[in-house]
Amino acid sequence: MKKALITGITGQDGGHLATLLHEKGYEIYAIIRGQQNPRRSQVEQEFPYVHLIEADLTDPSSLVRAMQTAEPDEVYNLAAISHVGYSFKDPQLTADVTGKGVLNLLEAIRLTDTNNKVRFYQASTSEMFGGLDYNRPGAGYDEDSLFHPRSPYGVAKLYAHWITRNYRESYGMHASCGILFNHEGERRGLEFVTRKVTNAVARIKLGTQEYIELGNLESKRDWGYAGDYVEGMWRMLQQDKPGEYVLATGETHTIREFVELAFAEIGLKLTWRGEAEKIEGVDQNGVVRIKTNPIFYRPAEVDILLGNPAKAEKVLGWKRKVDFRGLVKLMVEHDIELESPVKLI
Ligand code: NAP
Ligand code: G4F
């Protein structure tokens, strides 16, 4: 039985990955931080087969202890301060966790894995590309595209990306980076735009909310389903050689398109009025459902993300299964179920 150690078990991808590895027969260890992590009991209930170890990416000795306890074959580093907007508010913590935390983990592996057998996955991101005019994706960003991160999060992730490559080159570690484009689903945090929208749409359908306040509606993202993407992470660590792989759908859509589709799922058709940072989305009954609020705009924006997953498709045999419409539908349906009052028989 193979053993895996996951960081970020309380997050979106951690949940999907634990499910996948359990199905594949792994013994799973995961680190959890904090004296009273509010998501601990949920993890314990949902994943009773996961052994939890107290550790924090910013505490190097806790990571050494986690490695000694788990003695894993594979380590998946999913932990991060992962919200781009938040990273502008706390750039130093973001650097410590999302950037230097990865160095702490690599060192813990190097110091404990004396036979150099551990395979390591680093959660790199399309945010490293930045989407600037001179750096447009064309047919889609791939593993050789230029980096130009546009947020403290993106900069921290770029450090993590390169330190992972450096440990591979310096110490012969089997260390791979998945450059993942946005992936969403029923486990997505409510602070991210897709889930914020689908959850609000469900509440609007149920009459407990009237409208949603959003920021930039014009940026474009390459959105896939998280369940498909954790399969790609696992495939990377099954290769003989480590490497970098883009996981993406090869399609890009505006936030506005996502919003329109989500409302269409509950029978509301939006039309738009206003411009710049004062835009409203109005339904066919004349009710304002979308308002923009400057607090949700970022000091620097990534205008467009579009990925080219050709290498992952060819080498890993990976392909996303859920398409854009399927993703929106899945999330809205899940949130309607979640927000519905318990039906008493
Ligand atoms: P997420 O839902 O925000 O989960 C982040 C996880 O990191 C949480 O479990 C959190 O645990 C943990 N964490 C935060 N600070 C920590 C610390 N100091 N020590 C240990 N754990 C800590 O993120 P996700 O969407 O699952 O994404 C997984 C990874 O992929 C992240 O690294 C993200 O940056 C990267 N990524 C995500 C996407 C995407 O579209 N989802 C795309 C590309 C890359 P707590 O409960 O303790 O807060
Ligand atoms: O959903 P978002 O916060 O995701 P973002 O910034 O693309 O980052 C996510 O994907 C990255 C991969 O590319 C990951 F590395 C990262 O960890 C995270 O998972 O925002 C998407 C877009 C942005 O352009 C943002 O400005 O939506 C725009 N937006 C508009 N209104 C909003 C809102 N974003 C949020 N979070 N909340 C809003 O109200």
Coordinates of C-alpha atoms and ligand atoms in Angstrom, one line a residue:
M1 CA 0.0 0.0 0.0
K2 CA 1.4 3.4 -1.0
K3 CA 1.5 6.2 1.5
A4 CA 0.7 9.8 0.7
L5 CA 1.1 13.0 2.7
I6 CA -1.2 15.9 1.7
T7 CA -0.9 19.5 2.8
G8 CA -4.1 21.6 2.4
I9 CA -6.6 18.9 3.3
T10 CA -9.2 21.4 4.5
G11 CA -9.1 23.1 1.1
Q12 CA -10.9 22.4 -2.2
D13 CA -8.2 20.3 -3.9
G14 CA -7.3 18.5 -0.6
G15 CA -10.8 17.0 -0.4
H16 CA -10.9 15.9 -4.0
L17 CA -7.4 14.4 -3.8
A18 CA -8.1 12.5 -0.5
T19 CA -11.1 10.9 -2.2
L20 CA -9.1 9.9 -5.3
L21 CA -6.2 8.5 -3.4
H22 CA -8.5 6.6 -1.0
E23 CA -10.2 5.0 -4.1
K24 CA -6.7 4.0 -5.3
G25 CA -6.0 2.3 -2.0
Y26 CA -3.4 4.7 -0.6
E27 CA -2.8 5.2 3.2
I28 CA -3.3 8.9 3.6
Y29 CA -1.7 11.3 6.0
A30 CA -2.5 15.0 6.0
I31 CA -1.2 18.0 7.9
I32 CA -3.7 20.3 9.6
R33 CA -2.8 23.6 11.3
G34 CA -4.0 25.5 14.3
Q35 CA -5.1 24.7 17.8
Q36 CA -8.7 24.8 16.8
N37 CA -9.0 24.6 13.0
P38 CA -12.7 25.3 12.4
R39 CA -12.7 22.8 9.5
R40 CA -11.1 20.0 11.4
S41 CA -14.3 18.2 12.5
Q42 CA -15.7 18.4 8.9
V43 CA -12.5 16.7 7.6
E44 CA -12.6 14.1 10.4
Q45 CA -16.2 13.3 9.5
E46 CA -15.8 13.3 5.7
F47 CA -12.4 11.5 5.5
P48 CA -12.2 9.2 8.6
Y49 CA -9.5 7.2 6.8
V50 CA -7.1 10.2 6.8
H51 CA -4.5 10.4 9.6
L52 CA -4.2 14.0 10.6
I53 CA -0.9 15.5 11.8
E54 CA -0.6 18.9 13.4
A55 CA 1.8 21.0 11.3
D56 CA 2.2 24.4 9.6
L57 CA 4.1 25.3 6.4
T58 CA 5.7 28.2 8.3
D59 CA 7.0 25.8 11.1
P60 CA 9.9 23.8 9.6
S61 CA 10.3 21.4 12.6
S62 CA 6.6 20.5 12.4
L63 CA 7.1 19.5 8.8
V64 CA 10.1 17.3 9.7
R65 CA 7.9 15.6 12.3
A66 CA 5.1 15.1 9.8
M67 CA 7.5 13.4 7.4
Q68 CA 8.9 11.2 10.2
T69 CA 5.3 10.2 11.2
A70 CA 3.9 9.6 7.7
E71 CA 7.0 8.2 5.9
P72 CA 5.2 8.9 2.6
D73 CA 6.0 7.7 -0.9
E74 CA 4.3 10.8 -2.3
V75 CA 3.9 14.3 -0.9
Y76 CA 1.2 16.6 -2.4
N77 CA 1.7 20.3 -1.4
L78 CA -1.6 21.9 -1.9
A79 CA -1.4 24.3 1.1
A80 CA -1.1 28.0 0.4
I81 CA -2.6 31.4 1.0
S82 CA -4.5 30.9 -2.2
H83 CA -6.7 34.0 -2.6
V84 CA -5.2 36.5 -5.0
G85 CA -7.1 39.5 -3.7
Y86 CA -6.2 38.6 -0.1
S87 CA -2.5 38.4 -1.0
F88 CA -2.5 42.2 -1.6
K89 CA -3.8 42.7 1.9
D90 CA -1.2 40.4 3.6
P91 CA 1.7 40.1 1.2
Q92 CA 4.3 39.1 3.8
L93 CA 2.2 36.3 5.2
T94 CA 1.6 35.2 1.6
A95 CA 5.3 35.1 0.9
D96 CA 6.0 33.1 4.2
V97 CA 3.3 30.5 3.5
T98 CA 2.9 30.3 -0.3
G99 CA 6.5 30.9 -1.1
K100 CA 8.9 30.1 1.7
G101 CA 6.6 27.4 3.1
V102 CA 7.5 25.3 0.1
L103 CA 11.2 25.6 0.8
N104 CA 10.5 24.5 4.4
L105 CA 8.6 21.4 3.1
L106 CA 11.3 20.5 0.5
E107 CA 14.0 20.8 3.3
A108 CA 11.9 18.5 5.6
I109 CA 11.7 16.0 2.7
R110 CA 15.5 16.2 2.0
L111 CA 16.5 15.8 5.6
T112 CA 14.2 12.8 6.3
D113 CA 14.2 11.0 3.0
T114 CA 17.7 9.6 3.1
N115 CA 17.0 7.2 0.2
N116 CA 15.6 10.0 -2.0
K117 CA 12.5 7.9 -2.8
V118 CA 9.8 10.5 -2.1
R119 CA 7.9 12.0 -5.0
F120 CA 6.8 15.6 -4.6
Y121 CA 4.0 17.6 -6.2
Q122 CA 3.9 21.4 -6.1
A123 CA 0.7 23.3 -6.8
S124 CA 2.0 25.9 -9.2
T125 CA -0.5 28.2 -10.9
S126 CA -1.5 30.0 -14.1
E127 CA -1.3 33.2 -12.0
M128 CA 2.4 33.1 -12.6
F129 CA 1.8 34.0 -16.3
G130 CA 0.0 37.3 -15.6
G131 CA -1.8 37.8 -18.9
L132 CA -0.2 41.2 -19.9
D133 CA -0.5 42.7 -23.3
Y134 CA 3.1 41.8 -24.3
N135 CA 2.6 38.3 -22.9
R136 CA -0.7 37.3 -24.4
P137 CA -1.5 33.6 -24.4
G138 CA -2.1 33.2 -28.2
A139 CA -3.0 29.5 -28.5
G140 CA -2.7 29.3 -24.7
Y141 CA 0.0 29.4 -22.1
D142 CA 2.1 26.3 -22.0
E143 CA 5.1 25.1 -20.0
D144 CA 7.5 27.3 -21.9
S145 CA 5.6 30.6 -21.7
L146 CA 7.0 33.7 -20.0
F147 CA 6.1 34.4 -16.4
H148 CA 5.1 37.8 -15.2
P149 CA 3.1 37.5 -12.0
R150 CA 0.7 40.3 -11.1
S151 CA 0.1 39.8 -7.4
P152 CA 2.0 38.9 -4.2
Y153 CA 0.4 35.5 -4.5
G154 CA 1.7 35.0 -8.1
V155 CA 5.2 36.2 -7.0
A156 CA 5.2 33.8 -4.0
K157 CA 4.1 30.9 -6.2
L158 CA 6.8 31.7 -8.8
Y159 CA 9.4 31.4 -6.0
A160 CA 7.8 28.1 -4.9
H161 CA 7.9 26.9 -8.6
W162 CA 11.6 27.6 -9.0
I163 CA 12.7 26.3 -5.7
T164 CA 10.9 23.1 -6.5
R165 CA 12.8 22.9 -9.8
N166 CA 16.0 23.8 -8.0
Y167 CA 15.6 20.9 -5.6
R168 CA 15.1 18.6 -8.5
E169 CA 18.2 19.8 -10.3
S170 CA 20.3 20.1 -7.1
Y171 CA 19.4 16.9 -5.2
G172 CA 17.8 14.7 -7.9
M173 CA 14.4 14.9 -6.2
H174 CA 11.4 13.5 -8.1
A175 CA 9.7 16.9 -7.8
S176 CA 7.0 18.0 -10.3
C177 CA 5.0 21.2 -10.7
G178 CA 1.5 21.2 -12.0
I179 CA 0.8 24.6 -13.5
L180 CA -3.0 24.5 -13.0
F181 CA -5.5 27.0 -14.4
N182 CA -8.6 27.8 -12.4
H183 CA -10.5 24.8 -11.2
E184 CA -13.7 25.0 -9.3
G185 CA -16.6 22.8 -8.1
E186 CA -18.8 22.1 -5.1
R187 CA -15.8 22.3 -2.7
R188 CA -14.7 25.7 -3.8
G189 CA -14.3 28.4 -1.1
L190 CA -17.0 31.0 -1.1
E191 CA -14.4 33.7 -1.4
F192 CA -13.7 32.8 -5.0
V193 CA -15.9 34.3 -7.7
T194 CA -17.5 31.2 -9.2
R195 CA -18.7 29.8 -5.9
K196 CA -19.6 33.3 -4.6
V197 CA -21.9 33.5 -7.7
T198 CA -23.4 30.0 -7.6
N199 CA -24.1 30.2 -3.9
A200 CA -25.8 33.6 -4.3
V201 CA -27.8 32.4 -7.3
A202 CA -29.1 29.5 -5.2
R203 CA -30.0 31.9 -2.4
I204 CA -31.7 34.2 -5.0
K205 CA -33.8 31.2 -6.2
L206 CA -34.8 30.4 -2.7
G207 CA -35.6 34.0 -1.9
T208 CA -33.0 34.6 0.8
Q209 CA -30.8 37.0 -1.2
E210 CA -31.7 39.7 -3.8
Y211 CA -28.4 40.6 -5.6
I212 CA -24.7 40.0 -5.7
E213 CA -21.9 42.6 -5.4
L214 CA -18.9 41.8 -7.6
G215 CA -15.7 43.4 -8.9
N216 CA -14.2 43.1 -12.4
L217 CA -16.6 41.3 -14.8
E218 CA -14.4 41.5 -17.9
S219 CA -11.4 39.4 -16.9
K220 CA -11.3 36.0 -18.5
R221 CA -10.5 32.6 -16.9
D222 CA -9.9 29.1 -18.1
W223 CA -12.2 27.2 -15.7
G224 CA -12.2 23.5 -15.2
Y225 CA -13.5 21.1 -12.6
A226 CA -11.3 20.3 -9.6
G227 CA -12.2 16.6 -9.6
D228 CA -10.6 16.3 -13.0
Y229 CA -7.5 18.2 -12.0
V230 CA -6.5 16.1 -9.0
E231 CA -6.4 13.1 -11.3
G232 CA -3.7 15.1 -13.3
M233 CA -1.7 15.7 -10.1
W234 CA -1.6 12.0 -9.3
R235 CA -0.6 11.1 -12.9
M236 CA 2.4 13.5 -12.7
L237 CA 3.8 11.6 -9.7
Q238 CA 3.3 8.2 -11.5
Q239 CA 5.8 9.2 -14.3
D240 CA 9.3 7.9 -14.2
K241 CA 10.7 11.4 -14.6
P242 CA 9.5 14.6 -12.8
G243 CA 8.5 17.7 -14.8
E244 CA 6.2 20.6 -15.4
Y245 CA 2.6 20.2 -16.7
V246 CA -0.1 22.7 -17.6
L247 CA -3.6 21.5 -16.7
A248 CA -6.3 23.6 -18.4
T249 CA -9.4 23.3 -20.6
G250 CA -8.1 25.4 -23.6
E251 CA -11.2 27.6 -23.3
T252 CA -11.5 31.0 -21.7
H253 CA -14.7 32.9 -20.5
T254 CA -15.4 36.2 -18.9
I255 CA -16.8 36.5 -15.4
R256 CA -19.8 38.0 -17.0
E257 CA -20.4 34.9 -19.0
F258 CA -20.1 32.7 -15.9
V259 CA -22.7 35.0 -14.2
E260 CA -25.1 34.9 -17.1
L261 CA -25.0 31.1 -17.3
A262 CA -25.4 30.7 -13.6
F263 CA -28.6 32.9 -13.6
A264 CA -29.9 31.0 -16.7
E265 CA -29.8 27.9 -14.6
I266 CA -32.6 29.4 -12.4
G267 CA -34.5 30.8 -15.3
L268 CA -33.3 34.4 -15.1
K269 CA -32.0 36.2 -18.1
L270 CA -29.7 39.2 -17.3
T271 CA -29.2 42.3 -19.4
W272 CA -26.5 44.8 -18.5
R273 CA -26.5 48.6 -18.1
G274 CA -23.8 51.1 -17.1
E275 CA -20.0 50.9 -17.7
A276 CA -16.6 50.8 -16.1
E277 CA -16.9 50.1 -12.4
K278 CA -20.6 51.0 -12.3
I279 CA -22.4 48.1 -14.0
E280 CA -25.7 46.5 -13.1
G281 CA -27.2 43.2 -14.3
V282 CA -31.0 43.3 -14.4
D283 CA -33.3 40.3 -14.8
Q284 CA -36.3 40.1 -17.1
N285 CA -38.5 41.2 -14.3
G286 CA -36.6 44.4 -13.8
V287 CA -34.9 43.3 -10.6
V288 CA -31.2 44.3 -10.2
R289 CA -29.3 41.1 -9.5
I290 CA -25.7 42.3 -10.0
K291 CA -24.0 45.4 -8.7
T292 CA -20.3 46.2 -8.9
N293 CA -18.4 47.3 -5.8
P294 CA -14.9 48.8 -6.0
I295 CA -13.8 46.8 -2.9
F296 CA -13.7 43.7 -5.1
Y297 CA -11.4 45.2 -7.7
R298 CA -7.6 44.4 -7.3
P299 CA -4.7 46.8 -7.5
A300 CA -3.4 44.8 -10.5
E301 CA -5.5 42.4 -12.5
V302 CA -4.8 39.3 -14.6
D303 CA -7.0 40.1 -17.6
I304 CA -6.9 36.8 -19.4
L305 CA -5.9 33.2 -18.7
L306 CA -6.0 30.5 -21.3
G307 CA -4.0 27.3 -21.0
N308 CA -2.7 24.8 -23.5
P309 CA -2.8 21.3 -21.9
A310 CA -1.3 19.5 -24.9
K311 CA 1.7 18.2 -23.0
A312 CA -0.4 16.8 -20.2
E313 CA -2.8 15.2 -22.7
K314 CA 0.1 13.6 -24.6
V315 CA 2.4 12.5 -21.8
L316 CA 0.0 11.9 -18.9
G317 CA -3.0 10.8 -21.0
W318 CA -5.0 13.4 -19.0
K319 CA -8.1 15.2 -20.3
R320 CA -10.7 17.2 -18.5
K321 CA -14.1 15.7 -18.5
V322 CA -16.4 18.5 -17.3
D323 CA -16.9 21.4 -19.7
F324 CA -17.7 25.0 -18.8
R325 CA -21.5 24.6 -19.0
G326 CA -21.4 21.4 -17.1
L327 CA -19.3 23.1 -14.4
V328 CA -21.7 26.0 -13.9
K329 CA -24.7 23.6 -13.8
L330 CA -23.0 21.3 -11.3
M331 CA -22.1 24.1 -9.0
V332 CA -25.6 25.8 -9.1
E333 CA -27.4 22.5 -8.5
H334 CA -25.1 21.7 -5.6
D335 CA -25.7 25.1 -4.0
I336 CA -29.4 24.9 -4.4
E337 CA -29.4 21.6 -2.6
L338 CA -27.0 23.0 0.1
E339 CA -29.1 26.1 0.7
S340 CA -32.5 24.5 0.7
P341 CA -34.2 24.1 4.0
V342 CA -34.3 20.6 5.4
K343 CA -37.4 18.9 4.1
L344 CA -39.4 17.3 6.9
I345 CA -41.5 14.3 6.0
Ligands
NAP1 P1 -7.8 26.4 -0.8 O1 -9.1 25.8 -0.9 O2 -7.6 27.8 -0.5 O3 -6.9 25.6 0.3 C1 -5.7 26.1 0.9 C2 -5.3 25.2 2.0 O4 -4.0 25.7 2.5 C3 -6.2 25.0 3.1 O5 -6.3 23.7 3.5 C4 -5.5 25.8 4.3 O6 -5.8 25.2 5.5 C5 -4.1 25.5 3.9 N1 -3.1 26.4 4.5 C6 -3.1 27.8 4.5 N2 -2.1 28.2 5.2 C7 -1.4 27.2 5.7 C8 -0.3 27.0 6.5 N3 0.4 28.1 7.0 N4 0.2 25.8 6.9 C9 -0.5 24.7 6.4 N5 -1.6 24.8 5.6 C10 -2.1 26.0 5.3 O7 -6.9 26.1 -2.1 P2 -7.3 25.1 -3.4 O8 -8.2 25.8 -4.3 O9 -7.6 23.8 -2.8 O10 -5.9 25.0 -4.1 C11 -4.9 24.1 -3.7 C12 -3.5 24.6 -4.1 O11 -3.5 24.8 -5.5 C13 -3.2 26.0 -3.5 O12 -1.8 25.9 -3.3 C14 -3.5 26.9 -4.6 O13 -2.7 28.1 -4.5 C15 -3.1 26.1 -5.8 N6 -3.9 26.4 -7.1 C16 -5.3 26.5 -7.0 C17 -6.0 26.7 -8.2 C18 -7.5 26.7 -8.2 O14 -8.0 27.2 -9.2 N7 -8.1 26.2 -7.2 C19 -5.3 26.9 -9.4 C20 -3.9 26.8 -9.4 C21 -3.2 26.6 -8.2 P3 -6.5 26.0 6.8 O15 -7.8 25.3 7.0 O16 -5.5 25.8 7.9 O17 -6.6 27.4 6.4
G4F2 O1 -12.2 33.5 -8.3 P1 -11.0 34.4 -8.2 O2 -10.7 35.0 -6.9 O3 -9.8 33.5 -8.8 P2 -8.3 34.0 -9.3 O4 -7.9 35.3 -8.9 O5 -8.3 33.7 -10.8 O6 -7.4 32.9 -8.6 C1 -7.7 31.5 -8.5 O7 -7.2 30.8 -9.6 C2 -5.7 30.9 -9.7 C3 -5.3 30.1 -10.9 O8 -5.3 31.0 -12.0 C4 -5.2 30.2 -8.4 F1 -3.9 30.1 -8.5 C5 -5.7 30.9 -7.2 O9 -5.2 30.2 -6.0 C6 -7.2 31.0 -7.2 O10 -7.7 29.7 -7.0 O11 -11.1 35.6 -9.3 C7 -11.3 35.4 -10.6 C8 -11.6 36.7 -11.3 C9 -10.6 37.8 -11.1 O12 -10.3 38.5 -12.3 C10 -11.3 38.7 -10.1 O13 -10.9 40.1 -10.2 O14 -12.8 37.2 -10.9 C11 -12.7 38.6 -10.6 N1 -13.8 38.9 -9.6 C12 -14.8 39.8 -9.9 N2 -15.6 39.9 -8.8 C13 -13.9 38.5 -8.4 C14 -15.0 39.1 -7.8 N3 -13.1 37.6 -7.6 C15 -13.5 37.4 -6.4 N4 -12.8 36.5 -5.6 N5 -14.6 38.0 -5.8 C16 -15.4 38.9 -6.5 O15 -16.4 39.4 -6.0

